Amino acid sequence: MSAAPLYDRVALIGLGLIASSMAWAIRGAGLAREVVGTARSAETRATAQEIGLCDRVTETAAEAVVGADLVVLAAPVGAMGALAEEIAPHLAPGATVTDVGSVKRAVVDAVAPHIPAGVHFIPAHPLAGTEHSGPRAGFATLFENRWCLLVPQPETDPAATARLRALWAGMGAHVDEMDADHHDLVLAVTSHAPHLIAYTMVGVADDLRRVTDSEVIKYSAAGFRDFTRIAASDPTMWRDVFLTNKDATLEILGRFTEELFALQRAIRTGDGEMLHAYFTRTRAIRRGIIEAGQDTDAPDFGRVKTGS
Amino acid sequence: MSAAPLYDRVALIGLGLIASSMAWAIRGAGLAREVVGTARSAETRATAQEIGLCDRVTETAAEAVVGADLVVLAAPVGAMGALAEEIAPHLAPGATVTDVGSVKRAVVDAVAPHIPAGVHFIPAHPLAGTEHSGPRAGFATLFENRWCLLVPQPETDPAATARLRALWAGMGAHVDEMDADHHDLVLAVTSHAPHLIAYTMVGVADDLRRVTDSEVIKYSAAGFRDFTRIAASDPTMWRDVFLTNKDATLEILGRFTEELFALQRAIRTGDGEMLHAYFTRTRAIRRGIIEAGQDTDAPDFGRVKTGS
C-alpha cells in the first residue's frame, strides 16, 4: 500500500478465476485506485457484489471501461473479438487494453482491429491456474512466483508495456515478453497438448467396460489422479483454446503420437534398454522444474488429507 | 505400540521407497518385534545402517529371511523370480511371502513355483509412491489413506491373508482383494498407461528444436509440470512394469490413441460442441476422486513455494 497506485481505474471484463484473483491481488497491494468489474452472467455479477470482489460492479462491459486506464479482457478466447468491438467506442484515450487469454495469435487477430488509435493493446497470459472456475475461485496469491507472458505489438509504447509489467510484478509474477506465434507454440507444449492428453486419458478411464468408475477413483493415487486435475479445468475455456491454437496443438500432438508409437513398439518387442534410457532422460526435466521453483518435491506434492 | 506385534520378524528384501516406508511405519506402530532388511547394493545397505532404517541389515537375502515369519519382496518386478529361487531353501515353515510389485500376474508366475509347501504366498501392491527412490526416500505416513491390493492365491490360508491385511491396515492403508489379471488391467488404466503417456509428453517437450528446455521448465506451471512428477519415477521399476504388464498396457494405450485421434479430428474440423461435451464429462471423475479422499482440491495442490 506504500507506493502510489500504478493505475487509476482497472476494469475487469469477465470475473472468473483469473480476474477474481487479479481483483484481490490488485486491491490487496494497492496497485490501482479503483477496481471495476463486470461479467456477462447476472449470477456472476451478483456473486461479485456479495463477496465484495470489486469496488464497483457494472451491468455492461461498455459501462465498466468508461474512465478506465487499464481494461482487462478476461473472457474465453472465442468471445474476445465481440467484446473488443463492444467496448471500443467507450475506451478512454491513452488507456491500455490487455487480456489474459491462453492463446495469443487468435486474440491479436480478433481484438487488434477494434482498438482505436491512441489506445495501447498489450496481450498477456499469466501462467497460473487451479482446477476451479468462477468468481469465488480467485485468491490474491495465485500469481506469486508464476510467469506472466506479455506480447507487445510492434507499435506498442514501451512506457505502457513497462507499466503493465509493473502491475504483474506487483501481483508477485515474473514477467517475460515474446511474440504471439512463439507464445502459442510454447504453450502448445507446456499446456495445450498436456491438457488434451489428460482429457483423453480421463475419458478412456471413464469409458471402459471392464474397469468400473469406482475402481478408477479408489485407485487413482497410483498416477491417474495427476491427470484428473488438469482434466477438470473449465470446458468452455479449453474448447476455445484448442479451436484457436489449432495448428500448434495439432503439431505437438503429431509429435506426441509418433513418440508414443515408438515406446509402444519398444514394449511390444521387449526392448528394455530403450525404455530405461528414455525414462532416465525424462528425470532431468523434473529436476529443472524443481530448481526453477515451479513445483515442490515434497512427498505427494504436500497434499493434505481430506477426510476418510 | 499398545497391541502385540502382528509378526515376530519381518524381512524386507530391497530397501527402496516402498520398503523403507514400510520399515518406518512397521517400527513406528510396533507391528513387528524385529525388522530385518537387505539390498543387493552395498551402498544401499550402508545407507540403511547409517539412517537406522532397520533393526538389522544383512548381506544377503538368504540370511535376511532366516526365522522371518513375513518376507517382503521389494525388488523390481523383473528381479522377483530369481530372488524367490534364492531365498526358497531358507524360508521358515509357516512363513508368509509377499511382494510390493506394481504388476501381479508376472509376479505370481515368476515367484509361485519357488514357494515351498507350508509357506504362504500372498502378492500385494500398495498404491502409493512419490517421485523419489531409494532408502532415504521412505517415510512412515506414505500409506496413510492409500489402498493396498492383495492378491491371495486359491490355496492361500485365510488366516495368513487376514494377518497381512492387519499389517497394511496398521500402516494406515485401506485393503482390497482382487485376482491378478483384474489387478493388472485396473493398474494399466490408473497407473501404467498414464505413466507411459507422461513419459512420452516429457520426452516430446525435451526433444523439440523450436522450444528450449528452459522455456519448458519456466512455463511448466501451465499444466506440463503435473506430467513431470510421474515421469520422474524410477526407470528400472517402470521398465519392468511395462515389460511385464505388456498386454493390458498396450490394450489401454490402443484405446487411448483411438480416443486421442477422435479429439484431434474434432480440433481439426472445429467441432466445438464435441470438445465441450467431452471436457464436461471428465470433470465428474475429478469430483469423485476428491470425495474419495484420494486428492485435495486445495489451490495448486497445496504446493509450498520453494524459492524463486
Coordinates of C-alpha atoms in Angstrom, one line a residue:
Chain A
M1 CA 0.0 0.0 0.0
S2 CA 3.1 2.3 0.3
A3 CA 3.7 3.2 -3.3
A4 CA 1.3 5.3 -5.5
P5 CA -1.2 3.2 -7.5
L6 CA 0.1 2.2 -11.0
Y7 CA -3.4 2.7 -12.5
D8 CA -6.3 4.9 -11.6
R9 CA -9.1 2.6 -12.6
V10 CA -8.8 -1.1 -13.7
A11 CA -11.8 -2.6 -15.5
L12 CA -12.1 -6.4 -15.3
I13 CA -14.3 -7.8 -18.1
G14 CA -15.2 -11.3 -17.0
L15 CA -14.9 -12.4 -13.4
G16 CA -13.6 -16.0 -13.4
L17 CA -10.6 -17.5 -11.6
I18 CA -8.0 -15.2 -13.2
A19 CA -9.9 -11.9 -13.0
S20 CA -11.1 -12.5 -9.5
S21 CA -7.6 -13.4 -8.4
M22 CA -6.4 -10.1 -10.1
A23 CA -9.1 -8.2 -8.2
W24 CA -7.8 -9.5 -4.8
A25 CA -4.2 -9.1 -5.7
I26 CA -4.5 -5.5 -7.1
R27 CA -6.6 -4.3 -4.3
G28 CA -4.5 -6.1 -1.6
A29 CA -1.3 -4.5 -2.9
G30 CA -2.9 -1.1 -3.7
L31 CA -1.9 -1.3 -7.4
A32 CA -4.9 0.7 -8.6
R33 CA -7.1 3.3 -7.0
E34 CA -10.3 1.6 -8.1
V35 CA -11.2 -1.9 -9.5
V36 CA -14.4 -2.1 -11.5
G37 CA -15.7 -5.4 -12.7
T38 CA -18.4 -6.8 -14.9
A39 CA -19.5 -10.2 -16.3
R40 CA -22.0 -11.3 -18.9
S41 CA -23.8 -13.5 -16.4
A42 CA -26.1 -11.8 -13.8
E43 CA -25.4 -14.6 -11.3
T44 CA -21.6 -13.9 -11.6
R45 CA -22.2 -10.2 -11.1
A46 CA -24.4 -10.9 -8.0
T47 CA -21.7 -13.2 -6.6
A48 CA -19.0 -10.5 -7.1
Q49 CA -21.2 -8.0 -5.3
E50 CA -21.9 -10.4 -2.5
I51 CA -18.3 -11.3 -1.8
G52 CA -17.1 -7.7 -2.3
L53 CA -14.7 -8.6 -5.1
C54 CA -14.6 -5.2 -6.8
D55 CA -15.0 -1.6 -5.7
R56 CA -17.9 -1.4 -8.2
V57 CA -19.7 -3.9 -10.4
T58 CA -21.4 -2.6 -13.7
E59 CA -24.1 -4.2 -15.8
T60 CA -22.2 -3.9 -19.1
A61 CA -18.7 -4.0 -20.4
A62 CA -19.2 -0.6 -22.0
E63 CA -20.0 1.0 -18.6
A64 CA -17.1 -0.8 -17.0
V65 CA -14.4 0.7 -19.3
V66 CA -15.5 4.3 -19.0
G67 CA -12.7 6.3 -17.5
A68 CA -10.5 3.1 -17.0
D69 CA -6.8 3.5 -17.8
L70 CA -6.4 -0.3 -17.8
V71 CA -9.0 -2.7 -19.3
V72 CA -8.5 -6.5 -18.8
L73 CA -10.4 -8.8 -21.2
A74 CA -10.8 -11.9 -19.1
A75 CA -13.4 -13.8 -21.2
P76 CA -12.9 -17.1 -23.1
V77 CA -10.7 -16.6 -26.2
G78 CA -13.6 -17.1 -28.6
A79 CA -15.5 -14.2 -27.0
M80 CA -12.7 -11.6 -27.2
G81 CA -13.4 -10.2 -30.6
A82 CA -17.0 -9.3 -30.0
L83 CA -16.1 -7.9 -26.6
A84 CA -13.4 -5.6 -28.1
E85 CA -15.9 -4.4 -30.7
E86 CA -18.5 -3.7 -27.9
I87 CA -16.1 -1.7 -25.7
A88 CA -14.1 0.1 -28.4
P89 CA -16.3 3.3 -28.6
H90 CA -16.1 3.7 -24.8
L91 CA -12.4 3.4 -24.3
A92 CA -10.6 6.4 -22.8
P93 CA -7.7 7.9 -24.9
G94 CA -4.4 6.7 -23.6
A95 CA -5.9 3.6 -21.9
T96 CA -4.2 0.2 -22.1
V97 CA -6.3 -2.8 -23.2
T98 CA -4.8 -6.2 -22.2
D99 CA -6.2 -9.7 -21.9
V100 CA -5.4 -13.0 -20.0
G101 CA -6.2 -15.5 -22.7
S102 CA -4.3 -18.7 -23.1
V103 CA -3.8 -18.2 -26.9
K104 CA -2.2 -15.0 -28.3
R105 CA -2.3 -15.1 -32.1
A106 CA -6.0 -15.5 -32.3
V107 CA -6.6 -12.8 -29.7
V108 CA -4.3 -10.3 -31.6
D109 CA -6.2 -11.1 -34.8
A110 CA -9.6 -10.7 -33.2
V111 CA -9.0 -7.8 -30.9
A112 CA -6.4 -5.5 -32.6
P113 CA -8.6 -4.3 -35.5
H114 CA -11.1 -2.9 -33.0
I115 CA -8.6 -0.9 -30.9
P116 CA -8.9 2.8 -31.5
A117 CA -5.9 5.0 -32.3
G118 CA -4.3 6.3 -29.1
V119 CA -5.2 3.2 -27.1
H120 CA -2.4 0.7 -26.3
F121 CA -3.1 -3.0 -26.8
I122 CA -0.8 -5.4 -25.0
P123 CA -1.9 -9.0 -24.9
A124 CA -0.9 -11.0 -21.8
H125 CA -1.1 -14.5 -20.4
P126 CA -0.5 -15.3 -16.8
L127 CA 0.6 -19.0 -16.5
A128 CA -1.3 -19.8 -13.3
G129 CA -4.5 -21.6 -12.5
T130 CA -6.2 -24.1 -10.4
E131 CA -8.9 -26.7 -11.3
H132 CA -11.6 -24.3 -10.1
S133 CA -13.5 -21.7 -12.1
G134 CA -15.8 -18.7 -11.4
P135 CA -15.7 -15.5 -9.2
R136 CA -15.4 -17.5 -5.9
A137 CA -12.3 -19.3 -7.1
G138 CA -9.9 -16.4 -7.0
F139 CA -7.3 -15.7 -4.4
A140 CA -4.6 -12.9 -4.1
T141 CA -1.6 -15.2 -4.2
L142 CA -2.4 -17.1 -7.4
F143 CA 0.3 -15.3 -9.4
E144 CA 3.1 -15.4 -6.9
N145 CA 6.2 -16.9 -8.3
R146 CA 4.4 -17.7 -11.6
W147 CA 5.2 -16.3 -15.0
C148 CA 3.2 -13.8 -17.0
L149 CA 4.0 -13.5 -20.7
L150 CA 3.4 -10.2 -22.4
V151 CA 3.0 -9.9 -26.2
P152 CA 3.6 -6.2 -27.0
Q153 CA 2.7 -5.2 -30.6
P154 CA 5.3 -3.6 -32.9
E155 CA 3.7 -0.2 -32.3
T156 CA 3.2 -0.5 -28.6
D157 CA 4.5 2.4 -26.5
P158 CA 7.3 1.0 -24.3
A159 CA 6.1 3.1 -21.3
A160 CA 2.7 1.4 -21.5
T161 CA 4.4 -2.0 -21.5
A162 CA 6.6 -1.1 -18.6
R163 CA 3.5 0.0 -16.6
L164 CA 1.7 -3.3 -17.3
R165 CA 4.9 -5.3 -16.4
A166 CA 5.0 -3.4 -13.0
L167 CA 1.4 -4.4 -12.4
W168 CA 2.1 -8.1 -12.9
A169 CA 5.3 -7.8 -10.8
G170 CA 3.2 -6.1 -8.1
M171 CA 1.0 -9.2 -8.1
G172 CA 4.1 -11.4 -7.5
A173 CA 4.6 -12.7 -11.0
H174 CA 7.8 -12.9 -13.1
V175 CA 7.3 -11.2 -16.5
D176 CA 8.7 -12.2 -19.9
E177 CA 7.9 -10.9 -23.4
M178 CA 7.6 -12.9 -26.6
D179 CA 5.8 -12.7 -29.9
A180 CA 2.4 -14.2 -30.4
D181 CA 3.4 -17.2 -32.6
H182 CA 6.2 -18.3 -30.3
H183 CA 3.9 -18.0 -27.3
D184 CA 1.3 -20.2 -28.9
L185 CA 4.0 -22.9 -29.7
V186 CA 5.5 -22.8 -26.2
L187 CA 2.0 -23.1 -24.7
A188 CA 1.1 -25.9 -27.1
V189 CA 4.0 -27.9 -25.5
T190 CA 3.7 -26.8 -21.9
S191 CA -0.1 -26.6 -21.6
H192 CA -2.4 -27.3 -24.5
A193 CA -1.2 -30.7 -25.6
P194 CA -0.8 -31.9 -22.0
H195 CA -4.4 -30.8 -21.3
L196 CA -5.8 -32.6 -24.3
I197 CA -3.8 -35.7 -23.4
A198 CA -5.1 -35.6 -19.8
Y199 CA -8.7 -35.1 -21.0
T200 CA -8.2 -38.1 -23.3
M201 CA -6.8 -40.4 -20.6
V202 CA -9.6 -39.5 -18.2
G203 CA -12.1 -40.1 -20.9
V204 CA -10.7 -43.5 -21.6
A205 CA -10.8 -44.5 -18.0
D206 CA -14.4 -43.4 -17.7
D207 CA -15.3 -45.3 -20.8
L208 CA -14.0 -48.8 -20.1
R209 CA -16.5 -51.6 -19.5
R210 CA -14.2 -53.9 -17.6
V211 CA -12.9 -51.4 -15.0
T212 CA -15.5 -49.6 -13.0
D213 CA -15.5 -45.8 -12.3
S214 CA -15.3 -46.6 -8.6
E215 CA -12.1 -48.6 -9.2
V216 CA -10.6 -45.8 -11.2
I217 CA -11.4 -43.4 -8.4
K218 CA -10.3 -45.5 -5.5
Y219 CA -7.0 -46.5 -7.0
S220 CA -6.2 -43.1 -8.6
A221 CA -3.3 -42.3 -6.4
A222 CA -1.1 -44.7 -8.5
G223 CA -0.7 -41.9 -11.1
F224 CA -4.1 -41.3 -12.7
R225 CA -5.1 -38.5 -10.3
D226 CA -2.4 -36.2 -11.6
F227 CA -4.2 -36.3 -14.9
T228 CA -7.6 -35.5 -13.4
R229 CA -6.7 -32.1 -12.0
I230 CA -5.9 -30.7 -15.4
A231 CA -8.8 -32.5 -17.0
A232 CA -11.2 -30.7 -14.5
S233 CA -10.5 -27.2 -15.9
D234 CA -13.2 -25.0 -17.4
P235 CA -14.7 -26.7 -20.6
T236 CA -15.6 -23.5 -22.4
M237 CA -12.1 -22.0 -21.9
W238 CA -10.4 -25.2 -23.2
R239 CA -12.7 -25.7 -26.1
D240 CA -11.7 -22.1 -27.3
V241 CA -8.0 -22.8 -26.6
F242 CA -8.0 -25.8 -28.9
L243 CA -10.1 -24.2 -31.6
T244 CA -7.9 -21.1 -31.7
N245 CA -4.5 -22.7 -31.2
K246 CA -5.3 -25.5 -33.7
D247 CA -2.1 -25.6 -35.7
A248 CA 0.5 -25.6 -32.9
T249 CA -1.6 -28.1 -30.8
L250 CA -2.0 -30.5 -33.7
E251 CA 1.7 -30.2 -34.5
I252 CA 2.7 -31.2 -30.9
L253 CA 0.1 -33.9 -30.8
G254 CA 1.5 -35.3 -34.0
R255 CA 5.0 -35.4 -32.4
F256 CA 3.5 -37.0 -29.3
T257 CA 1.8 -39.7 -31.2
E258 CA 4.9 -40.6 -33.2
E259 CA 6.9 -40.8 -29.9
L260 CA 4.1 -42.8 -28.2
F261 CA 4.2 -45.3 -31.0
A262 CA 8.0 -45.7 -30.7
L263 CA 7.5 -46.5 -26.9
Q264 CA 4.6 -48.9 -27.6
R265 CA 6.8 -50.7 -30.1
A266 CA 9.6 -51.0 -27.5
I267 CA 7.1 -52.5 -25.1
R268 CA 5.7 -54.9 -27.7
T269 CA 9.2 -56.1 -28.7
G270 CA 10.5 -56.2 -25.1
D271 CA 13.2 -53.5 -25.7
G272 CA 14.1 -52.8 -22.1
E273 CA 17.2 -50.8 -22.9
M274 CA 15.3 -48.3 -25.0
L275 CA 12.6 -47.9 -22.2
H276 CA 15.2 -47.5 -19.5
A277 CA 17.2 -44.9 -21.4
Y278 CA 14.0 -42.9 -22.2
F279 CA 12.8 -42.9 -18.6
T280 CA 16.2 -41.8 -17.4
R281 CA 16.3 -38.8 -19.7
T282 CA 12.9 -37.5 -18.6
R283 CA 14.1 -37.2 -15.0
A284 CA 16.3 -34.3 -15.8
I285 CA 13.4 -32.1 -16.8
R286 CA 11.7 -32.7 -13.5
R287 CA 14.8 -31.6 -11.6
G288 CA 15.0 -28.4 -13.6
I289 CA 11.4 -27.6 -12.7
I290 CA 12.0 -28.0 -9.0
E291 CA 15.2 -26.0 -9.2
A292 CA 13.3 -23.2 -11.0
G293 CA 10.8 -23.1 -8.1
Q294 CA 7.8 -24.1 -10.4
D295 CA 7.0 -27.1 -8.2
T296 CA 7.9 -28.7 -4.9
D297 CA 9.4 -32.1 -4.4
A298 CA 7.6 -32.6 -1.1
P299 CA 6.2 -36.2 -0.9
D300 CA 2.9 -36.5 -2.5
F301 CA 3.0 -32.8 -3.6
G302 CA 2.5 -31.8 0.1
R303 CA -1.2 -32.8 -0.4
V304 CA -3.2 -32.6 2.8
K305 CA -5.5 -35.4 3.8
T306 CA -9.2 -34.6 3.1
G307 CA -11.2 -36.9 5.3
S308 CA -11.9 -40.7 5.3
Chain B
M1 CA 2.7 -49.7 20.5
S2 CA -0.2 -50.9 22.6
A3 CA -1.2 -54.2 20.8
A4 CA 1.0 -57.3 20.5
P5 CA 3.1 -57.3 17.3
L6 CA 1.4 -59.0 14.3
Y7 CA 4.7 -60.6 13.2
D8 CA 7.8 -61.6 15.0
R9 CA 10.3 -60.8 12.3
V10 CA 9.7 -59.0 9.1
A11 CA 12.4 -59.4 6.4
L12 CA 12.5 -56.6 3.7
I13 CA 14.3 -57.7 0.6
G14 CA 15.2 -54.5 -1.3
L15 CA 15.2 -51.1 0.5
G16 CA 13.7 -48.6 -1.9
L17 CA 10.9 -46.1 -1.4
I18 CA 8.3 -48.7 -0.5
A19 CA 10.3 -50.9 1.7
S20 CA 11.9 -48.0 3.6
S21 CA 8.5 -46.5 4.2
M22 CA 7.3 -49.9 5.5
A23 CA 10.3 -50.1 7.8
W24 CA 9.4 -46.7 9.4
A25 CA 5.7 -47.5 9.5
I26 CA 6.0 -51.0 11.0
R27 CA 8.5 -50.0 13.6
G28 CA 6.7 -46.8 14.4
A29 CA 3.4 -48.7 15.1
G30 CA 5.1 -51.7 16.7
L31 CA 3.6 -54.1 14.1
A32 CA 6.6 -56.5 14.3
R33 CA 9.1 -57.3 17.0
E34 CA 12.0 -57.0 14.6
V35 CA 12.5 -55.6 11.1
V36 CA 15.5 -57.1 9.1
G37 CA 16.5 -55.6 5.8
T38 CA 18.8 -56.2 2.9
A39 CA 19.5 -54.9 -0.5
R40 CA 21.7 -56.0 -3.4
S41 CA 23.7 -52.8 -3.5
A42 CA 26.3 -52.4 -0.7
E43 CA 25.7 -48.6 -0.9
T44 CA 22.0 -49.1 -0.1
R45 CA 22.8 -51.4 2.8
A46 CA 25.3 -48.9 4.2
T47 CA 22.7 -46.1 3.9
A48 CA 20.2 -48.2 5.7
Q49 CA 22.7 -48.8 8.5
E50 CA 23.6 -45.1 8.7
I51 CA 20.0 -43.9 9.0
G52 CA 19.0 -46.7 11.3
L53 CA 16.2 -47.9 9.0
C54 CA 16.1 -51.5 10.2
D55 CA 16.8 -53.3 13.5
R56 CA 19.4 -55.3 11.5
V57 CA 20.8 -55.2 8.0
T58 CA 22.1 -58.5 6.4
E59 CA 24.5 -59.0 3.5
T60 CA 22.2 -61.4 1.6
A61 CA 18.6 -62.1 1.1
A62 CA 19.1 -65.7 2.3
E63 CA 20.4 -64.5 5.7
A64 CA 17.6 -62.0 6.0
V65 CA 14.7 -64.5 5.7
V66 CA 16.1 -66.9 8.3
G67 CA 13.5 -67.1 11.1
A68 CA 11.3 -64.4 9.5
D69 CA 7.5 -65.0 9.6
L70 CA 6.9 -62.3 7.0
V71 CA 9.2 -61.9 3.9
V72 CA 8.5 -58.8 1.7
L73 CA 10.0 -58.9 -1.9
A74 CA 10.5 -55.2 -2.7
A75 CA 12.7 -55.5 -5.7
P76 CA 11.8 -54.5 -9.4
V77 CA 9.3 -56.9 -10.8
G78 CA 11.8 -58.4 -13.2
A79 CA 14.1 -59.5 -10.4
M80 CA 11.4 -61.3 -8.3
G81 CA 11.7 -64.7 -9.8
A82 CA 15.5 -65.1 -9.2
L83 CA 15.0 -63.6 -5.7
A84 CA 12.3 -66.2 -4.8
E85 CA 14.6 -69.0 -6.0
E86 CA 17.4 -67.7 -3.9
I87 CA 15.5 -67.4 -0.6
A88 CA 13.3 -70.5 -1.0
P89 CA 15.6 -73.0 0.8
H90 CA 15.9 -70.6 3.8
L91 CA 12.2 -69.8 4.3
A92 CA 10.8 -70.8 7.7
P93 CA 7.8 -73.2 7.7
G94 CA 4.5 -71.3 8.1
A95 CA 6.1 -68.0 7.0
T96 CA 4.3 -65.7 4.6
V97 CA 6.0 -64.3 1.5
T98 CA 4.5 -61.2 -0.1
D99 CA 5.7 -58.6 -2.5
V100 CA 5.0 -54.9 -3.4
G101 CA 5.4 -55.1 -7.2
S102 CA 3.2 -52.9 -9.5
V103 CA 2.3 -56.0 -11.6
K104 CA 0.7 -59.1 -10.2
R105 CA 0.3 -61.8 -12.9
A106 CA 4.0 -61.8 -13.8
V107 CA 5.0 -61.9 -10.1
V108 CA 2.7 -64.8 -9.5
D109 CA 4.1 -66.7 -12.5
A110 CA 7.7 -66.0 -11.5
V111 CA 7.5 -66.5 -7.7
A112 CA 4.8 -69.1 -7.0
P113 CA 6.8 -72.1 -8.5
H114 CA 9.6 -71.4 -6.0
I115 CA 7.5 -71.2 -2.8
P116 CA 7.9 -74.4 -0.7
A117 CA 4.9 -76.3 0.7
G118 CA 3.9 -74.9 4.1
V119 CA 4.8 -71.3 3.1
H120 CA 2.0 -68.8 2.3
F121 CA 2.4 -66.6 -0.8
I122 CA 0.2 -63.5 -0.9
P123 CA 1.1 -61.0 -3.6
A124 CA 0.4 -57.4 -2.7
H125 CA 0.6 -53.9 -4.2
P126 CA 0.4 -50.7 -2.2
L127 CA -0.9 -47.9 -4.4
A128 CA 1.4 -45.2 -3.0
G129 CA 4.5 -43.5 -4.1
T130 CA 6.4 -40.3 -4.7
E131 CA 8.8 -39.2 -7.4
H132 CA 11.7 -40.2 -5.2
S133 CA 13.6 -43.6 -4.9
G134 CA 16.0 -45.3 -2.6
P135 CA 16.4 -45.9 1.1
R136 CA 16.3 -42.3 2.1
A137 CA 13.0 -41.6 0.3
G138 CA 10.8 -43.5 2.8
F139 CA 8.6 -42.0 5.4
A140 CA 6.1 -43.6 7.9
T141 CA 2.9 -42.0 6.5
L142 CA 3.3 -42.9 2.9
F143 CA 0.5 -45.5 3.0
E144 CA -2.0 -43.5 5.1
N145 CA -5.4 -43.3 3.4
R146 CA -4.0 -45.1 0.4
W147 CA -5.1 -48.5 -1.0
C148 CA -3.2 -51.8 -0.8
L149 CA -4.4 -54.5 -3.1
L150 CA -3.9 -58.1 -2.0
V151 CA -4.0 -61.0 -4.5
P152 CA -4.4 -64.2 -2.4
Q153 CA -3.9 -67.4 -4.3
P154 CA -6.7 -70.1 -4.4
E155 CA -4.8 -72.2 -1.9
T156 CA -3.9 -69.3 0.5
D157 CA -4.8 -69.8 4.2
P158 CA -7.4 -67.2 5.0
A159 CA -5.8 -66.6 8.4
A160 CA -2.5 -65.7 6.7
T161 CA -4.3 -63.2 4.5
A162 CA -6.1 -61.7 7.5
R163 CA -2.8 -61.2 9.2
L164 CA -1.3 -59.4 6.2
R165 CA -4.4 -57.3 5.9
A166 CA -4.0 -56.2 9.5
L167 CA -0.4 -55.2 8.8
W168 CA -1.4 -52.9 6.0
A169 CA -4.3 -51.5 8.0
G170 CA -1.8 -50.9 10.8
M171 CA 0.3 -48.8 8.4
G172 CA -2.8 -46.7 7.7
A173 CA -3.8 -48.3 4.3
H174 CA -7.3 -49.4 3.1
V175 CA -7.1 -53.0 1.9
D176 CA -8.9 -54.7 -1.1
E177 CA -8.5 -58.1 -2.6
M178 CA -8.7 -59.0 -6.3
D179 CA -7.3 -61.5 -8.8
A180 CA -4.0 -60.9 -10.6
D181 CA -5.4 -60.3 -14.0
H182 CA -8.0 -57.8 -12.9
H183 CA -5.4 -56.1 -10.9
D184 CA -3.2 -55.7 -13.9
L185 CA -6.0 -54.3 -16.0
V186 CA -7.1 -51.8 -13.3
L187 CA -3.5 -50.7 -12.9
A188 CA -2.9 -50.4 -16.6
V189 CA -5.7 -47.8 -16.6
T190 CA -4.9 -45.9 -13.3
S191 CA -1.2 -46.1 -13.4
H192 CA 0.7 -47.8 -16.2
A193 CA -0.8 -46.1 -19.2
P194 CA -0.8 -42.7 -17.5
H195 CA 2.9 -43.1 -16.7
L196 CA 3.8 -44.1 -20.3
I197 CA 1.8 -41.1 -21.6
A198 CA 3.6 -38.7 -19.1
Y199 CA 7.0 -40.1 -20.1
T200 CA 6.1 -39.6 -23.7
M201 CA 4.9 -36.0 -23.3
V202 CA 8.0 -35.1 -21.3
G203 CA 10.2 -36.7 -23.9
V204 CA 8.5 -34.7 -26.7
A205 CA 9.0 -31.4 -24.8
D206 CA 12.7 -32.2 -24.3
D207 CA 13.1 -33.1 -27.9
L208 CA 11.7 -30.0 -29.7
R209 CA 14.1 -27.8 -31.5
R210 CA 11.9 -24.7 -31.6
V211 CA 11.1 -24.6 -27.9
T212 CA 14.0 -24.6 -25.4
D213 CA 14.3 -26.7 -22.3
S214 CA 14.5 -23.5 -20.3
E215 CA 11.1 -22.4 -21.7
V216 CA 9.6 -25.7 -20.9
I217 CA 10.8 -25.5 -17.4
K218 CA 10.0 -21.9 -16.7
Y219 CA 6.4 -22.1 -18.1
S220 CA 5.6 -25.6 -16.7
A221 CA 3.0 -24.4 -14.2
A222 CA 0.5 -24.1 -17.1
G223 CA -0.1 -27.9 -17.0
F224 CA 3.1 -29.7 -18.0
R225 CA 4.6 -30.0 -14.6
D226 CA 1.8 -32.4 -13.5
F227 CA 3.2 -34.8 -16.1
T228 CA 6.8 -34.4 -14.9
R229 CA 6.3 -35.8 -11.4
I230 CA 5.2 -39.2 -12.7
A231 CA 7.8 -39.1 -15.4
A232 CA 10.5 -38.8 -12.8
S233 CA 9.8 -42.2 -11.2
D234 CA 12.4 -44.9 -11.0
P235 CA 13.4 -46.0 -14.6
T236 CA 14.2 -49.6 -13.7
M237 CA 11.0 -50.2 -11.9
W238 CA 9.0 -48.7 -14.8
R239 CA 10.9 -50.6 -17.5
D240 CA 9.9 -53.8 -15.7
V241 CA 6.3 -52.7 -15.2
F242 CA 5.8 -52.2 -19.0
L243 CA 7.7 -55.4 -20.0
T244 CA 5.6 -57.5 -17.5
N245 CA 2.2 -55.9 -18.0
K246 CA 2.6 -55.7 -21.7
D247 CA -0.8 -56.8 -22.9
A248 CA -3.0 -54.7 -20.6
T249 CA -0.9 -51.6 -21.1
L250 CA -0.9 -52.0 -24.9
E251 CA -4.7 -52.5 -24.8
I252 CA -5.3 -49.3 -22.9
L253 CA -2.8 -47.4 -25.0
G254 CA -4.7 -48.6 -28.1
R255 CA -8.0 -47.2 -26.6
F256 CA -6.2 -44.0 -25.7
T257 CA -4.8 -43.5 -29.2
E258 CA -8.2 -44.1 -30.8
E259 CA -9.8 -41.5 -28.4
L260 CA -7.0 -39.0 -28.9
F261 CA -7.5 -39.3 -32.7
A262 CA -11.2 -38.5 -32.3
L263 CA -10.4 -35.4 -30.3
Q264 CA -7.7 -34.3 -32.8
R265 CA -10.2 -34.7 -35.6
A266 CA -12.7 -32.5 -33.6
I267 CA -10.0 -29.8 -33.2
R268 CA -9.1 -30.0 -36.9
T269 CA -12.7 -29.8 -38.1
G270 CA -13.6 -27.1 -35.5
D271 CA -16.2 -29.3 -33.7
G272 CA -16.6 -27.2 -30.5
E273 CA -19.7 -29.0 -29.3
M274 CA -17.9 -32.3 -29.2
L275 CA -14.9 -30.9 -27.3
H276 CA -17.1 -29.0 -24.8
A277 CA -19.2 -32.2 -24.1
Y278 CA -16.1 -34.3 -23.7
F279 CA -14.4 -31.8 -21.3
T280 CA -17.6 -31.5 -19.2
R281 CA -17.8 -35.3 -18.8
T282 CA -14.2 -35.6 -17.4
R283 CA -14.9 -33.2 -14.6
A284 CA -17.2 -35.7 -12.8
I285 CA -14.3 -38.2 -12.3
R286 CA -12.2 -35.5 -10.6
R287 CA -15.0 -34.7 -8.2
G288 CA -15.2 -38.4 -7.3
I289 CA -11.5 -38.6 -6.5
I290 CA -11.7 -35.6 -4.2
E291 CA -14.8 -37.0 -2.5
A292 CA -13.0 -40.4 -2.0
G293 CA -10.1 -38.6 -0.2
Q294 CA -7.6 -39.6 -2.8
D295 CA -6.6 -36.0 -3.6
T296 CA -7.2 -32.5 -2.3
D297 CA -8.8 -29.6 -4.1
A298 CA -6.6 -27.1 -2.4
P299 CA -5.4 -24.4 -4.9
D300 CA -2.3 -25.5 -6.7
F301 CA -2.4 -28.9 -4.8
G302 CA -1.4 -27.1 -1.6
R303 CA 2.1 -26.8 -3.1
V304 CA 4.5 -24.9 -1.0
K305 CA 6.8 -22.3 -2.5
T306 CA 10.4 -23.5 -2.9
G307 CA 12.3 -20.3 -3.5
S308 CA 12.3 -18.2 -6.7

